[in-house]
PDB file of C-alpha atoms and ligand atoms in Angstrom:
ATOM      1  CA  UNK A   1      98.534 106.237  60.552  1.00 50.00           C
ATOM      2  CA  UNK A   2      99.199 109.920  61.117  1.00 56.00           C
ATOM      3  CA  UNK A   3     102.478 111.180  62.909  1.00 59.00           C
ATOM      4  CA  UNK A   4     102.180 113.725  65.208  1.00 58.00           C
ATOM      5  CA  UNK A   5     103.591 117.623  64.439  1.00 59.00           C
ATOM      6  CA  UNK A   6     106.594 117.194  64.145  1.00 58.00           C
ATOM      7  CA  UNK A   7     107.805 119.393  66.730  1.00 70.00           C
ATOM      8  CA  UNK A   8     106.145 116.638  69.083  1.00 82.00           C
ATOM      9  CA  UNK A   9     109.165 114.154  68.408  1.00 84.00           C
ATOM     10  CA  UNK A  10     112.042 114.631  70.838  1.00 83.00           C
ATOM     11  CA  UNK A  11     109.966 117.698  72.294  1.00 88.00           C
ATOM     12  CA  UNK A  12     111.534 117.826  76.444  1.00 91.00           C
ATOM     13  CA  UNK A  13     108.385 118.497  77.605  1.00 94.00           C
ATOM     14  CA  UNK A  14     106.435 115.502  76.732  1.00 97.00           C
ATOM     15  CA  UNK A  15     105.115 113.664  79.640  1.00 98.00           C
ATOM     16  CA  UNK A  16     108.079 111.674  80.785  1.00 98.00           C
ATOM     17  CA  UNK A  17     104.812 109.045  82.369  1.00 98.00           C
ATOM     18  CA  UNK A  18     101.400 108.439  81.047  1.00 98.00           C
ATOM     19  CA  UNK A  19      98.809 106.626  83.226  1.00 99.00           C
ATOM     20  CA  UNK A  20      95.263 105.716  81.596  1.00 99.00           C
ATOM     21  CA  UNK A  21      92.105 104.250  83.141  1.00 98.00           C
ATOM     22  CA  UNK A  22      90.917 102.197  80.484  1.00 98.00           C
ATOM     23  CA  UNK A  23      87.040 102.539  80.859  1.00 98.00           C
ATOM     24  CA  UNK A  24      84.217 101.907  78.323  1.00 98.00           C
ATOM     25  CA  UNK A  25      84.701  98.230  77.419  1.00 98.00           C
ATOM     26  CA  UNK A  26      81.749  97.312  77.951  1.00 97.00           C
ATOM     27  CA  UNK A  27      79.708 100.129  76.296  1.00 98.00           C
ATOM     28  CA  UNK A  28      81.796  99.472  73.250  1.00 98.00           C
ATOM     29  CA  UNK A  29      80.230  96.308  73.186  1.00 98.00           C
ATOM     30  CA  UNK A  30      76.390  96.851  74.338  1.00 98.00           C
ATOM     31  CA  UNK A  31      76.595  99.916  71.679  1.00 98.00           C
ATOM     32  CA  UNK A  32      77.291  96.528  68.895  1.00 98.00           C
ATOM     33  CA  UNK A  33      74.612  94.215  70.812  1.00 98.00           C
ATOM     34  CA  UNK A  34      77.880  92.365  71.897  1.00 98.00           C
ATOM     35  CA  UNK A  35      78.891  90.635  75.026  1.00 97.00           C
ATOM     36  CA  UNK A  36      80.924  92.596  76.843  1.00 97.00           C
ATOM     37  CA  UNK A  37      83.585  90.245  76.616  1.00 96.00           C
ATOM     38  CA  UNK A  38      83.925  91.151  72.874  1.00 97.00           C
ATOM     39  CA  UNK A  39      84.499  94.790  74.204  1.00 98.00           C
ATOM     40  CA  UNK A  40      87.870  93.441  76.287  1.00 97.00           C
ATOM     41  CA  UNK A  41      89.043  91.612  73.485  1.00 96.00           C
ATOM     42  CA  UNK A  42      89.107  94.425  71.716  1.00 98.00           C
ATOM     43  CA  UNK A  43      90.384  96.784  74.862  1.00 98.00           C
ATOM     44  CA  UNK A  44      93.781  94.177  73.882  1.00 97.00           C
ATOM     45  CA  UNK A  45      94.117  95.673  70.873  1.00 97.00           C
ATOM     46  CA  UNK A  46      93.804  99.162  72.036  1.00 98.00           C
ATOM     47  CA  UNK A  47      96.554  98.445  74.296  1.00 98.00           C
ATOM     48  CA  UNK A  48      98.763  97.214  71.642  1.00 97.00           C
ATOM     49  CA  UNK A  49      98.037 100.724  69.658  1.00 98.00           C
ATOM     50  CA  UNK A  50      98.816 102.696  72.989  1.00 98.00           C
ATOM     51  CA  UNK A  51     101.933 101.071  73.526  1.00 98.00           C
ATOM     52  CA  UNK A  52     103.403 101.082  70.066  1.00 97.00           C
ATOM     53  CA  UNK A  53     102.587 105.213  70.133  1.00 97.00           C
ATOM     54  CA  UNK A  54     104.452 105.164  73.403  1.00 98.00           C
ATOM     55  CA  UNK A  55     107.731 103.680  71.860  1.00 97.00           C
ATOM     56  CA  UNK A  56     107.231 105.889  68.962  1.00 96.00           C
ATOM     57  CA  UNK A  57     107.011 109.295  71.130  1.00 96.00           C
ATOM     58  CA  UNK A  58     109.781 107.945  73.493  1.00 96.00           C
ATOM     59  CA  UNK A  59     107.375 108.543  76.201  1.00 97.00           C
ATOM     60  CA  UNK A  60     109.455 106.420  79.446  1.00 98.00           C
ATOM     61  CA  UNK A  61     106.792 105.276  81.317  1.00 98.00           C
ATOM     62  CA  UNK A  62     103.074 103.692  80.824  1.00 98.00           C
ATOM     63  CA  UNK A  63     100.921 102.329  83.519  1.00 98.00           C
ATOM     64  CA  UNK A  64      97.457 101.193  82.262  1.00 98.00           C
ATOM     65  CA  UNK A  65      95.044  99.983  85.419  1.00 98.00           C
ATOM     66  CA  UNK A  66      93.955  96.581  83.903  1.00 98.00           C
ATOM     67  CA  UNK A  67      92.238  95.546  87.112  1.00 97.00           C
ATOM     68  CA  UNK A  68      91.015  97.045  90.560  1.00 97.00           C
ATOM     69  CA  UNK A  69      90.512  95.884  93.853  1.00 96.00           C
ATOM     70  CA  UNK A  70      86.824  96.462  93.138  1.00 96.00           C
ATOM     71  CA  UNK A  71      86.371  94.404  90.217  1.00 96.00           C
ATOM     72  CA  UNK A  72      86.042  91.430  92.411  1.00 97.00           C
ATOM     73  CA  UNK A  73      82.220  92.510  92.269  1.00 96.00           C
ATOM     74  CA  UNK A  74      81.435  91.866  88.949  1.00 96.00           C
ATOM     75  CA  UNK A  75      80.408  88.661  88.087  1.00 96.00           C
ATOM     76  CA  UNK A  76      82.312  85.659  88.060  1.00 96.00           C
ATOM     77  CA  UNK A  77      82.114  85.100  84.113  1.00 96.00           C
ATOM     78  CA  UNK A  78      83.760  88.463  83.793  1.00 95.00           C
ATOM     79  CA  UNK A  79      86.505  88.254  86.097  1.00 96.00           C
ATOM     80  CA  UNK A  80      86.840  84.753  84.959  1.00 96.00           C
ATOM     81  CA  UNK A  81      86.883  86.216  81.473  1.00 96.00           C
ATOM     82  CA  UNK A  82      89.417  89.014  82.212  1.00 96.00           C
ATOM     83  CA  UNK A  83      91.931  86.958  84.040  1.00 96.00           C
ATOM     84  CA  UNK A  84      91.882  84.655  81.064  1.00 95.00           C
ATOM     85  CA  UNK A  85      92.454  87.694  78.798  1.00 96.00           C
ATOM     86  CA  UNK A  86      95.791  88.634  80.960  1.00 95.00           C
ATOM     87  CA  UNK A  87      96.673  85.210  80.596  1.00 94.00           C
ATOM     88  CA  UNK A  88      96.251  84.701  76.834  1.00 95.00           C
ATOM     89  CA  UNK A  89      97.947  88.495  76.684  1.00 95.00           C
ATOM     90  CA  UNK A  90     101.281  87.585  78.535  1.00 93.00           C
ATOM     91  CA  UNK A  91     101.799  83.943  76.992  1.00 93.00           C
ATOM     92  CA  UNK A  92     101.149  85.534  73.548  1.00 95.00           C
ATOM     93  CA  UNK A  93     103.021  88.720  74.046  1.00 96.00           C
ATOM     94  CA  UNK A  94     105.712  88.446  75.883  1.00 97.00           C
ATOM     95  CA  UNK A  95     108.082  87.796  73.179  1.00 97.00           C
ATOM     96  CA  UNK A  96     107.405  90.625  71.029  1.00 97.00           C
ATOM     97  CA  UNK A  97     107.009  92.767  74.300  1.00 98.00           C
ATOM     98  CA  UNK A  98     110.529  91.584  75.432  1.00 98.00           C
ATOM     99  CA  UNK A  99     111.804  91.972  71.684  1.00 98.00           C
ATOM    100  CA  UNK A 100     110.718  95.903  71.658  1.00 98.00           C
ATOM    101  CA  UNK A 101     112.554  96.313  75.004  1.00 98.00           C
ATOM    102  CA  UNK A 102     109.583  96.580  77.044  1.00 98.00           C
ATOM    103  CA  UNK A 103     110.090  96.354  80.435  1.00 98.00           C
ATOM    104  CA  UNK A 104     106.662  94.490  82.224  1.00 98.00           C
ATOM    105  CA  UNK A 105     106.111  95.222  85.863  1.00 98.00           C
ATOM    106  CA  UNK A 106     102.814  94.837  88.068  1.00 98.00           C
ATOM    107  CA  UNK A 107     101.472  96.956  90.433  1.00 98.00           C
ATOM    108  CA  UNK A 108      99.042  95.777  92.975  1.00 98.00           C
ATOM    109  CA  UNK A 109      98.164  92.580  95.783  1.00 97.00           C
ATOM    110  CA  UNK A 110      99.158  89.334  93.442  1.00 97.00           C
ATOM    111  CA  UNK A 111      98.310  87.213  96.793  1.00 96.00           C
ATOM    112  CA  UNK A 112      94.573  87.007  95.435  1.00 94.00           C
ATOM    113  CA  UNK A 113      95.834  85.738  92.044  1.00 96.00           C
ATOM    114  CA  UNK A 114      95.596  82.423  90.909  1.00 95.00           C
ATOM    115  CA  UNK A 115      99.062  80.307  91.255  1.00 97.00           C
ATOM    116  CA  UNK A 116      99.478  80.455  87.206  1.00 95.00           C
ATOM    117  CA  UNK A 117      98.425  84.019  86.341  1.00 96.00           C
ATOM    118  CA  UNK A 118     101.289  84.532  89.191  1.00 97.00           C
ATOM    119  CA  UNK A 119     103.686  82.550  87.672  1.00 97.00           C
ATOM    120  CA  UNK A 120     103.374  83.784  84.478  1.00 96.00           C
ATOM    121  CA  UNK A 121     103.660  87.107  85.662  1.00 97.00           C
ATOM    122  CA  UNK A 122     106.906  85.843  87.534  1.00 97.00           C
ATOM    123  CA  UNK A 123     108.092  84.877  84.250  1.00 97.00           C
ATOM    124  CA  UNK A 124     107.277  88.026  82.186  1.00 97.00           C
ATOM    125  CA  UNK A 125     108.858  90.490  84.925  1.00 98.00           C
ATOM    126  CA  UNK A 126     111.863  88.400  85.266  1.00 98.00           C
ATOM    127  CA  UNK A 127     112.364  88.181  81.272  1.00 98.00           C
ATOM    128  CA  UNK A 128     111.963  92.208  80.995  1.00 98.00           C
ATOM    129  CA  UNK A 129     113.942  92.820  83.879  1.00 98.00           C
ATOM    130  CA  UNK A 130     117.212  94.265  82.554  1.00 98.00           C
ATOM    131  CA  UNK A 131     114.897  95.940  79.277  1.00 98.00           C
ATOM    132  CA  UNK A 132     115.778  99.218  79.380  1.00 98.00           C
ATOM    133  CA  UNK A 133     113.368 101.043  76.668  1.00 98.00           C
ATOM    134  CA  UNK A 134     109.693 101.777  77.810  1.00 98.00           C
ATOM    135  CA  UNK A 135     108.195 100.578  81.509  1.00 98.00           C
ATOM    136  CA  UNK A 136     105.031  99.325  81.636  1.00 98.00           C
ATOM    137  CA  UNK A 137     103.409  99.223  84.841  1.00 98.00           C
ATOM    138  CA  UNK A 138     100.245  96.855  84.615  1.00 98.00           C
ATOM    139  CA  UNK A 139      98.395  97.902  87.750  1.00 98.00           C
ATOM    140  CA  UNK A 140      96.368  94.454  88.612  1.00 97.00           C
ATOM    141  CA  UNK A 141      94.114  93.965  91.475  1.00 97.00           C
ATOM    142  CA  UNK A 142      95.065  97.016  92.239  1.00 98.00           C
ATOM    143  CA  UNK A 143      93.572 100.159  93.946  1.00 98.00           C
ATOM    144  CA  UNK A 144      94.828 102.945  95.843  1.00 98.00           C
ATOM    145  CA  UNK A 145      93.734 103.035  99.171  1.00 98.00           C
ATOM    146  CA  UNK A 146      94.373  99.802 100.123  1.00 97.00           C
ATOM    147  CA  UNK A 147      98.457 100.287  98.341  1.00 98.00           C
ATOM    148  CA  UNK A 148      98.503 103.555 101.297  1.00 98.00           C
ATOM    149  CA  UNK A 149      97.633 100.924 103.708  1.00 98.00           C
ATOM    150  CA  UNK A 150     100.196  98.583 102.757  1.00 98.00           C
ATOM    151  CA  UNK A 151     103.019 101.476 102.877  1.00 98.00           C
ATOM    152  CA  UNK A 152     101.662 101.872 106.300  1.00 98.00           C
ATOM    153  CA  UNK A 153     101.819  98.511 107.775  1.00 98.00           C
ATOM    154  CA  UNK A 154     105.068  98.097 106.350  1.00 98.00           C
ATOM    155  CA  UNK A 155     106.150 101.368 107.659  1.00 97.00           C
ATOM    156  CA  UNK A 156     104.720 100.332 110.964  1.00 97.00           C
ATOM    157  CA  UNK A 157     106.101  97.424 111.197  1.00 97.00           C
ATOM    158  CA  UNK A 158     109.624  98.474 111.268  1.00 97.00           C
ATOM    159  CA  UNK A 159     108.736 101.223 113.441  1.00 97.00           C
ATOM    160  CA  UNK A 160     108.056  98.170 115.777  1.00 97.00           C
ATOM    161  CA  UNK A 161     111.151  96.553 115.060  1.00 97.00           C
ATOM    162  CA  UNK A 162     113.008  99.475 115.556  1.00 97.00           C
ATOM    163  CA  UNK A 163     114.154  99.974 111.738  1.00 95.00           C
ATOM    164  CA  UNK A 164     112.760 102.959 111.951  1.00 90.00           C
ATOM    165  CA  UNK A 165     112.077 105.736 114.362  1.00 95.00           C
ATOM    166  CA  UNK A 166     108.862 107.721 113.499  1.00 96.00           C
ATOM    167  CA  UNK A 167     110.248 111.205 112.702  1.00 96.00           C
ATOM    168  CA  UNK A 168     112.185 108.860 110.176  1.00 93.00           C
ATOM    169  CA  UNK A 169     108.365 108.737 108.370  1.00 96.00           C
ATOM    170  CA  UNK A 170     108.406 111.156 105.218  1.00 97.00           C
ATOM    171  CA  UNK A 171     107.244 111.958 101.958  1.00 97.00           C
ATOM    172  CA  UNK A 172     110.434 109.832 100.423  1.00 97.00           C
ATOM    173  CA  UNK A 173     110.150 106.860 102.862  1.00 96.00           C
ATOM    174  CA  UNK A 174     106.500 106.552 102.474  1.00 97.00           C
ATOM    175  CA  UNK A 175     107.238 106.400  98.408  1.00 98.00           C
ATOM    176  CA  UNK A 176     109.923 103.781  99.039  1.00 98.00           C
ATOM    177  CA  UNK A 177     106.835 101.550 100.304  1.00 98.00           C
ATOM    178  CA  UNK A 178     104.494 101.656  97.675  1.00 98.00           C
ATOM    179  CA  UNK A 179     104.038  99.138  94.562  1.00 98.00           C
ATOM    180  CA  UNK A 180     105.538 101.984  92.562  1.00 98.00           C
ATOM    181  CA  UNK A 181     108.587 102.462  94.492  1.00 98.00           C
ATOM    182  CA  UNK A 182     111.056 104.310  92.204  1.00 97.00           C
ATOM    183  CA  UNK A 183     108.681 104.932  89.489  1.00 98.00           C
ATOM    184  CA  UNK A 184     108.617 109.082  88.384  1.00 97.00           C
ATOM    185  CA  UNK A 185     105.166 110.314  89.447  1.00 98.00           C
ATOM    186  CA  UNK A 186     102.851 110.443  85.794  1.00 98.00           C
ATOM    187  CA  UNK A 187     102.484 113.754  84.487  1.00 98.00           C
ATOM    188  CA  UNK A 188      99.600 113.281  82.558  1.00 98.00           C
ATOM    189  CA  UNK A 189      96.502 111.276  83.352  1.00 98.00           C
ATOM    190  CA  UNK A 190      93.837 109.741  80.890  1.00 99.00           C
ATOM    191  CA  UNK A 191      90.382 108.308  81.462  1.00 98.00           C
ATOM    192  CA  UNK A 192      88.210 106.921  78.559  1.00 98.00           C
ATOM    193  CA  UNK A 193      84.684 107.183  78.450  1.00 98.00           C
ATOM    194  CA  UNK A 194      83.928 109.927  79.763  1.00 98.00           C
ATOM    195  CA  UNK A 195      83.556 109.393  83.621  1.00 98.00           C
ATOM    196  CA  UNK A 196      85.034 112.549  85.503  1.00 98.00           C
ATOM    197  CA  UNK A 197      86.317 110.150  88.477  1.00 98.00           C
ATOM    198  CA  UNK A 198      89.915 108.919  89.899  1.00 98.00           C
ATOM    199  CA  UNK A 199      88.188 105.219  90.759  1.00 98.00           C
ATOM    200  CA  UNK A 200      91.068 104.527  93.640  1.00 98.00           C
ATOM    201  CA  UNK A 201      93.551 104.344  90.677  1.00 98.00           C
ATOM    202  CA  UNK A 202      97.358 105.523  92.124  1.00 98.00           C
ATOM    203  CA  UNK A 203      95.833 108.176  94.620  1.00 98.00           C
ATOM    204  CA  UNK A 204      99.259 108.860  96.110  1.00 98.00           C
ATOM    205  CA  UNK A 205     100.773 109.200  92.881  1.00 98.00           C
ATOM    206  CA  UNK A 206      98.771 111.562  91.052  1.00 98.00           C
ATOM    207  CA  UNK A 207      98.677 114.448  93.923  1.00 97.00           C
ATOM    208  CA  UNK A 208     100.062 116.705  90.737  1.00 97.00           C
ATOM    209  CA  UNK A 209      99.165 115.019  87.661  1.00 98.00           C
ATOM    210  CA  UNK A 210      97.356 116.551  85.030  1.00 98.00           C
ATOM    211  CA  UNK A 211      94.116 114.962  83.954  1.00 98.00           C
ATOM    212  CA  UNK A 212      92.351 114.420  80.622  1.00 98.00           C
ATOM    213  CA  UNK A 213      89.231 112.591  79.656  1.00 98.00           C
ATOM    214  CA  UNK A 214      87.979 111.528  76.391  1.00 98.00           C
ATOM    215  CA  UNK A 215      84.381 110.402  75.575  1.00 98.00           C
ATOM    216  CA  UNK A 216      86.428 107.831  73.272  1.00 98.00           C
ATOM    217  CA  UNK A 217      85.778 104.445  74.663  1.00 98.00           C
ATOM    218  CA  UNK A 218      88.830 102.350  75.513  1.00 98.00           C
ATOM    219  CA  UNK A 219      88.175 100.301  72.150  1.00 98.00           C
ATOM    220  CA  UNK A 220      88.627 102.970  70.114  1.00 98.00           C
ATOM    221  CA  UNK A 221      91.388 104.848  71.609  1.00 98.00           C
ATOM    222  CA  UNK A 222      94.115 105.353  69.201  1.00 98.00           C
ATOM    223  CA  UNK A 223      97.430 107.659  68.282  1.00 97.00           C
ATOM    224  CA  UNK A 224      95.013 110.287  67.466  1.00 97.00           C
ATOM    225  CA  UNK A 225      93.694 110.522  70.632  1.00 98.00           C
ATOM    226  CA  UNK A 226      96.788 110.092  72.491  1.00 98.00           C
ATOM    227  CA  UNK A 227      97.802 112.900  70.476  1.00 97.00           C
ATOM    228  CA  UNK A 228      95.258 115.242  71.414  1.00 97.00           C
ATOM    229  CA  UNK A 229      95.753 114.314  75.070  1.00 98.00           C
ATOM    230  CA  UNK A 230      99.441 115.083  74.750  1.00 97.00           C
ATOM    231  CA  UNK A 231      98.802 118.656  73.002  1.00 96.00           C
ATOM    232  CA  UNK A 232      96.346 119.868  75.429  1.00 97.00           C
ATOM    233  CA  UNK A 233      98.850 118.581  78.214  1.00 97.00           C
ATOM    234  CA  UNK A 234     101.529 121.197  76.926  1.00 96.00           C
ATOM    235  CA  UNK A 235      99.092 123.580  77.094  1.00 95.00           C
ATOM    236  CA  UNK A 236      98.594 123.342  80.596  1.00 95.00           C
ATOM    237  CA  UNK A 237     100.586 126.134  82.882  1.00 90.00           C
ATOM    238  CA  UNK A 238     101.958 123.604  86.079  1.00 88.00           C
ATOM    239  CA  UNK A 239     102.925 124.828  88.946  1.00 86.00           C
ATOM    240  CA  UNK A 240     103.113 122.646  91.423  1.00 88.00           C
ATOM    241  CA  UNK A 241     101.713 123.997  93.809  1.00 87.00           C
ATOM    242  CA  UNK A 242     103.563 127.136  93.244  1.00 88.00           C
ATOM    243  CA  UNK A 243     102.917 131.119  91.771  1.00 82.00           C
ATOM    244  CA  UNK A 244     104.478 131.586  88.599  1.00 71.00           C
TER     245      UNK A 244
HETATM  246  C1  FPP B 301      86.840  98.896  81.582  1.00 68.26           C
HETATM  247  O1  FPP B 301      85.764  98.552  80.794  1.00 68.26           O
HETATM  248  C2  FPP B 301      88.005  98.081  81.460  1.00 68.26           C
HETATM  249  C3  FPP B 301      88.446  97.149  82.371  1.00 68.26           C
HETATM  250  C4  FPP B 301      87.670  96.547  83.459  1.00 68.26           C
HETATM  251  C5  FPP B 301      89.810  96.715  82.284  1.00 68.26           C
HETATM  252  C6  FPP B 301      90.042  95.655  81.272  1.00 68.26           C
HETATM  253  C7  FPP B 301      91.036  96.119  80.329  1.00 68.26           C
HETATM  254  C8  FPP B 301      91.387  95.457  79.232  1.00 68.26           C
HETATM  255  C9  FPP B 301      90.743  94.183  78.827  1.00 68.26           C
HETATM  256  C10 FPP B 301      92.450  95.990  78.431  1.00 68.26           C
HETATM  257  C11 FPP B 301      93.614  95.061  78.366  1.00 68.26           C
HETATM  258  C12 FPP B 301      94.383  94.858  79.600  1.00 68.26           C
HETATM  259  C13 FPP B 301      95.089  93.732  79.973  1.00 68.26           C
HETATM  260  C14 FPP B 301      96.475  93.858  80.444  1.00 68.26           C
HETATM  261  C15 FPP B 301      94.521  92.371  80.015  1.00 68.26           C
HETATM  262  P1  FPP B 301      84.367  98.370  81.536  1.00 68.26           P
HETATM  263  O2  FPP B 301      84.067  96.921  81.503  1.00 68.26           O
HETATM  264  O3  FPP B 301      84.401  98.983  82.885  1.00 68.26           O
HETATM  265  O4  FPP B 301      83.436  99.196  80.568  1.00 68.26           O
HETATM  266  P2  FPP B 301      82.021  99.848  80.901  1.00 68.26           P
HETATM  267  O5  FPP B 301      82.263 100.886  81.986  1.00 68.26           O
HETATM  268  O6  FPP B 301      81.616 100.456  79.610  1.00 68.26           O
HETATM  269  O7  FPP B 301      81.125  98.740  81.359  1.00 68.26           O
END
């Protein structure tokens, strides 16, 4: 395994959150004549790379979007398949995930989640809880539009029950309603496989984020490519909005 310069270690201006769509599953798989089922088994083990390079940089924050509101539409043996994967992935792992300090949480609508997946992820939040080394957001039926809408119904609401009166409604208020509430913005964005889209993935959060998109497919992804995300990230000149 290669280790990064070694000015990277420690370096203050690493991304203090990383956020990846992990896309490209299935063409992992086609490209093998596999089902793509093989391709998410292997997407597990991709995930287990990308976290243990996340400890090693001391990077604070991962979210990985496992799972969109949109994926209801593939076909049942898939979703089926995937839910199954989540399941196998927090029985197996939540001991060595709570051992390395790992703090689990999930981002998105676990309503539409069957009673076990929900009560295992009730079990694997509540045994990270007090973990205090990296946070890993799973984002899980999730998508972004319909997380604004929540903030606004819930904002709404206790407009109507006179919480809150509606020049009370800000940037900071409309965070505090949002599955990430209190999670640090990313700073650096990843999509596998080469698709040049946002696919509803934390549209609030990512107003200033930089972006970066491999051709790797999620399979493959590794330290090295993390790397080379990371190193064209401190490149980048931000501004926020901003002249210099
Ligand atoms: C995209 O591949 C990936 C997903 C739909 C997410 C599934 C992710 C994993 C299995 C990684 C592990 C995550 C957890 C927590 C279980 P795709 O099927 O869209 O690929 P394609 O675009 O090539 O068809």
């Amino acid at each position: 395994m290669s280790k990064p310069a070694k000015s990277l270690y420690g370096d203050n201006r690493l991304p203090k959150h990383i956020a990846i769509i992990m896309d490209g599953n299935g063409r992992w798989a086609s490209k093998r004549l596999m089902p793509r089922q093989v391709g998410h088994k292997a997407g597990i083990e991709a995930l287990r790379r990308t976290i243990e390079t996340m400890i090693d940089l001391k990077i604070p924050v991962l979210t990985v979007y496992a799972f969109s509101t949109e994926n209801w539409k593939r076909p049942a043996d898939e979703v089926n398949h995937l839910m199954n994967l989540l399941l196998d992935y927090l029985t197996n792992e939540l001991a060595n995930l709570h051992e390395k300090n790992i703090k689990l949480r999930i981002l998105g609508d676990q309503q539409a989640l069957s009673a076990r997946i929900r009560e295992e992820l009730a079990i694997a939040c509540r045994t990270t809880a007090s973990n205090t080394g990296l946070l890993l957001n799973i984002a899980l039926n999730y998508g972004g539009r319909s997380e604004i809408v929540k903030a606004t119904r819930e904002i709404a609401q206790k407009v109507k029950e006179g919480y809150f009166d509606i020049e009370d409604i800000n940037e900071t208020t409309f965070e505090e309603h949002l599955y990430s509430q209190g999670v640090p913005e990313p700073d650096l964005l990843i999509r596998t496989a080469g698709e040049l889209r946002i696919s509803n993935f934390l549209l609030w959060q990512i107003a200033y984020t930089e972006i970066y998109v491999t051709d790797v497919l999620w399979p493959d992804f590794d330290r090295e490519v993390i790397l080379e995300a990371i190193e064209d990230y401190l490149k980048r000149d931000r501004k926020f909005g901003a002249t210099k």
